[in-house]
Amino acid sequence: MLVLALDTSTPTGSVALLDDEALLAEASAEVKGRHGELLISTIAGVLEAARRTIREVELVAVGIGPGSFTGVRIGVATAKGLAFANGVPLVGVVSLQAMARGLGANAGDAAADALLVPLAHAHRGEVFGAVYRPSSEGLEEVLAPFHALPLDAARAVTDAAAGAPLLVTGDGYRLFREQFQGALGDATIADESFDLPTGAAIGHEGRRAFLARGPDNPALLEPLYVRPSDAKLPATPLRIPGR
C-alpha cells in the first residue's frame, strides 16, 4: 500500500511516502507561517524523489494536531483535497501519537516497558501532552491529549503513570526543562531527534489505523485543537479533562 503522509502541526512540516512499512522518501521544511505555500511543493518533491506519482497513492494520512492552529488546519484541508481529488481513503493521526510512535520504534532499550510521553510547545506558557503505552497492537492511550501549564502537565502525567517508568520527548519539555526536572521523577529524556512528529511516523500510524478500522470520513475529520484558538481562550486557561 502506497501511503502519502503529512504533518504540519509544528513549524517544521514533514511529508513522507511509504510503501507498506518501507519509507521511500521523506522531506521536511522550516515553513513556519508558510505551510500552504510550501506544502504542495514538498509533496511534489517527495513523490519525485520516490519516482512515484500522486495517482499511485492508495492512502493519505495526515497529522490532525494538536499544534499550530493554522498549520493543522492547512494540513488537514490539503489532505482532504488530495484524497478527494484522487479517490483514495483518508486517515487522521494525532500528532502526539506520531511523536510517541517514532520514539517507541527507535529509542531501543530506553523504550522497554516505559510509558511514552510526548510534550509539545503550546505557546501561552503551556504544553500539549499525552501518555501512551506500547503494545503488540500499537499504542494504547493512557492519558488523552491535553494542554496545561508545565507543572500541571507533570502532575497529570505522573498520576496517569501510577509509578510506571516514563520516556519523555518533545520541544515542550525542553522549553520548560527547569519546571519539569524533578516534577517528572526519574523519567528518561529522549534526545532531540524525537522532538517532532515526522511524516514517516504519521504514515506508519495511519496505515496501522486504516488496516484496523478503515478510513475516516473526510466530511467529519477535523483538526484536534485541544483548546480553542487564542482569540477564543477564556481568561483562565483550560486544564486537563477530569482534573
XYZ file of C-alpha atoms in Angstrom, residues 14-237:
224
model
C 7.038 16.880 7.269
C 5.937 14.813 4.272
C 6.699 11.148 3.631
C 5.872 8.420 1.146
C 5.772 4.809 2.336
C 5.233 1.502 0.576
C 3.667 -0.537 3.382
C 6.328 -0.327 6.136
C 9.140 0.815 3.837
C 9.970 4.524 3.779
C 10.543 5.598 0.175
C 11.134 9.316 0.671
C 10.704 11.992 3.322
C 11.237 15.742 3.410
C 10.924 18.484 5.986
C 10.863 22.257 5.618
C 11.039 25.111 8.105
C 7.754 26.509 6.883
C 6.504 28.385 9.964
C 3.700 30.633 8.679
C 4.082 29.432 5.085
C 2.588 25.932 5.365
C 0.199 26.441 2.461
C 2.853 27.864 0.150
C 5.417 25.121 0.672
C 3.328 22.051 1.481
C 2.279 21.243 -2.077
C 5.800 21.722 -3.427
C 7.180 19.488 -0.660
C 4.642 16.786 -1.535
C 5.632 17.048 -5.196
C 9.305 16.781 -4.264
C 8.753 13.657 -2.165
C 6.809 11.967 -4.967
C 9.519 12.880 -7.464
C 12.276 11.591 -5.170
C 10.477 8.247 -4.908
C 9.745 8.197 -8.656
C 6.048 7.864 -7.984
C 3.019 9.938 -8.969
C 0.059 11.144 -6.968
C -2.140 8.773 -8.984
C -0.319 5.802 -7.447
C -1.080 6.839 -3.861
C -3.512 4.448 -2.129
C -3.914 6.133 1.266
C -3.473 9.668 2.584
C -2.562 10.050 6.268
C -2.472 13.420 7.994
C -1.488 14.706 11.422
C -4.533 16.367 12.971
C -2.746 18.069 15.874
C -2.722 19.397 18.432
C -0.263 22.073 17.410
C -0.196 25.200 15.295
C -3.821 26.161 14.644
C -3.119 27.490 11.154
C -0.708 24.710 10.288
C -3.018 21.881 11.347
C -5.952 23.451 9.537
C -3.976 23.776 6.300
C -2.588 20.250 6.570
C -5.983 18.649 7.128
C -7.558 20.674 4.312
C -4.744 19.714 1.937
C -5.025 16.026 2.835
C -8.790 16.103 2.317
C -8.326 17.724 -1.074
C -5.743 15.167 -2.182
C -7.859 12.238 -1.007
C -10.998 13.566 -2.694
C -9.302 14.520 -5.953
C -7.649 11.113 -6.293
C -10.444 8.946 -4.885
C -8.338 7.411 -2.113
C -9.111 6.857 1.595
C -8.050 9.326 4.273
C -6.913 8.697 7.857
C -6.219 11.253 10.577
C -3.462 10.642 13.139
C -2.991 12.515 16.415
C 0.353 14.285 16.043
C 1.358 13.492 19.640
C 0.722 9.818 18.911
C 3.049 10.043 15.923
C 5.736 11.504 18.203
C 5.250 8.570 20.568
C 5.353 6.127 17.666
C 8.665 7.477 16.424
C 10.048 7.365 19.944
C 8.890 3.840 20.722
C 10.088 2.444 17.405
C 13.573 3.938 17.530
C 14.604 4.505 21.154
C 15.771 0.920 21.705
C 16.183 -0.300 25.283
C 15.143 3.100 26.667
C 11.588 2.424 25.473
C 11.344 -1.058 27.006
C 8.442 -1.210 29.471
C 8.221 2.603 29.581
C 5.188 4.784 29.003
C 5.795 7.236 26.162
C 5.190 10.910 26.948
C 5.263 13.440 24.074
C 5.216 17.073 25.243
C 4.843 19.759 22.570
C 5.069 23.530 22.862
C 1.551 25.004 23.023
C 2.526 28.669 23.489
C 0.986 30.845 26.232
C 3.361 29.146 28.674
C 1.670 25.766 28.173
C 2.383 22.376 26.649
C 0.344 19.830 24.765
C 0.837 16.334 26.118
C -0.425 12.760 26.222
C 0.680 9.379 27.571
C 0.851 6.158 25.543
C 1.661 2.538 26.362
C 3.281 0.439 23.604
C 1.560 -2.877 22.915
C 1.591 -5.600 20.298
C -1.354 -3.860 18.631
C 0.214 -0.415 18.530
C -0.097 2.392 21.058
C -2.637 2.357 23.872
C -3.788 5.789 25.018
C -3.236 6.084 28.778
C -3.895 9.826 29.002
C -5.723 11.627 26.199
C -4.183 14.720 24.586
C -4.410 17.771 26.838
C -2.960 21.228 27.322
C -1.720 22.578 30.628
C 0.923 24.624 32.384
C 4.156 22.614 32.814
C 3.726 21.699 36.492
C 0.071 20.761 35.940
C 1.153 18.645 32.978
C 3.795 16.890 35.075
C 1.253 16.068 37.786
C -1.212 14.713 35.232
C 1.454 12.543 33.606
C 2.789 11.100 36.864
C -0.738 10.439 38.141
C -1.586 8.578 34.920
C 1.678 6.630 35.016
C 0.999 5.322 38.536
C 4.669 4.573 39.108
C 5.488 3.181 35.665
C 8.762 4.345 34.078
C 8.464 7.290 31.692
C 10.239 8.088 28.433
C 9.720 11.753 27.576
C 10.265 13.683 24.361
C 9.285 16.963 22.776
C 10.165 20.633 22.487
C 7.577 21.301 25.192
C 9.805 19.528 27.701
C 12.963 21.322 26.603
C 11.372 24.781 26.676
C 10.294 24.255 30.289
C 13.092 21.925 31.357
C 13.651 23.629 34.712
C 9.993 23.222 35.681
C 9.796 19.617 34.518
C 13.035 18.438 36.124
C 12.157 16.712 39.361
C 8.426 17.050 38.726
C 8.597 14.040 36.385
C 10.507 11.894 38.861
C 13.103 9.587 37.330
C 11.801 9.977 33.784
C 14.208 9.211 30.952
C 14.518 12.089 28.487
C 14.965 11.176 24.833
C 17.327 13.151 22.635
C 16.119 15.965 20.405
C 15.847 13.777 17.305
C 12.463 12.572 18.596
C 11.065 16.022 19.414
C 8.752 16.462 16.408
C 6.176 14.313 14.602
C 7.531 13.049 11.286
C 5.763 12.204 8.088
C 7.114 8.657 8.394
C 5.547 8.191 11.840
C 2.256 9.657 10.595
C 2.361 7.188 7.706
C 3.075 4.165 9.902
C 0.322 5.063 12.377
C -2.088 5.963 9.586
C -1.574 2.653 7.800
C -1.990 0.727 11.059
C -5.211 2.602 11.855
C -6.574 2.079 8.344
C -5.958 -1.676 8.456
C -7.527 -1.883 11.927
C -10.637 0.261 11.475
C -10.823 1.545 7.934
C -10.735 5.154 6.711
C -12.047 8.293 8.328
C -14.990 10.140 6.831
C -13.415 13.194 5.165
C -16.545 15.223 5.863
C -16.209 14.535 9.594
C -12.431 14.601 10.049
C -11.456 17.782 11.893
C -8.264 19.166 13.422
C -7.665 18.251 17.056
C -7.073 21.662 18.585
C -7.481 20.513 22.245
C -8.071 24.150 23.202
C -9.832 26.983 21.342
C -7.804 29.431 19.287
C -6.096 32.258 21.142
C -8.864 34.637 20.115
C -11.371 32.450 21.946
C -9.383 31.428 25.010
C -11.019 32.142 28.368
C -9.236 34.281 30.940
C -8.410 31.139 32.959
C -6.686 28.577 30.688
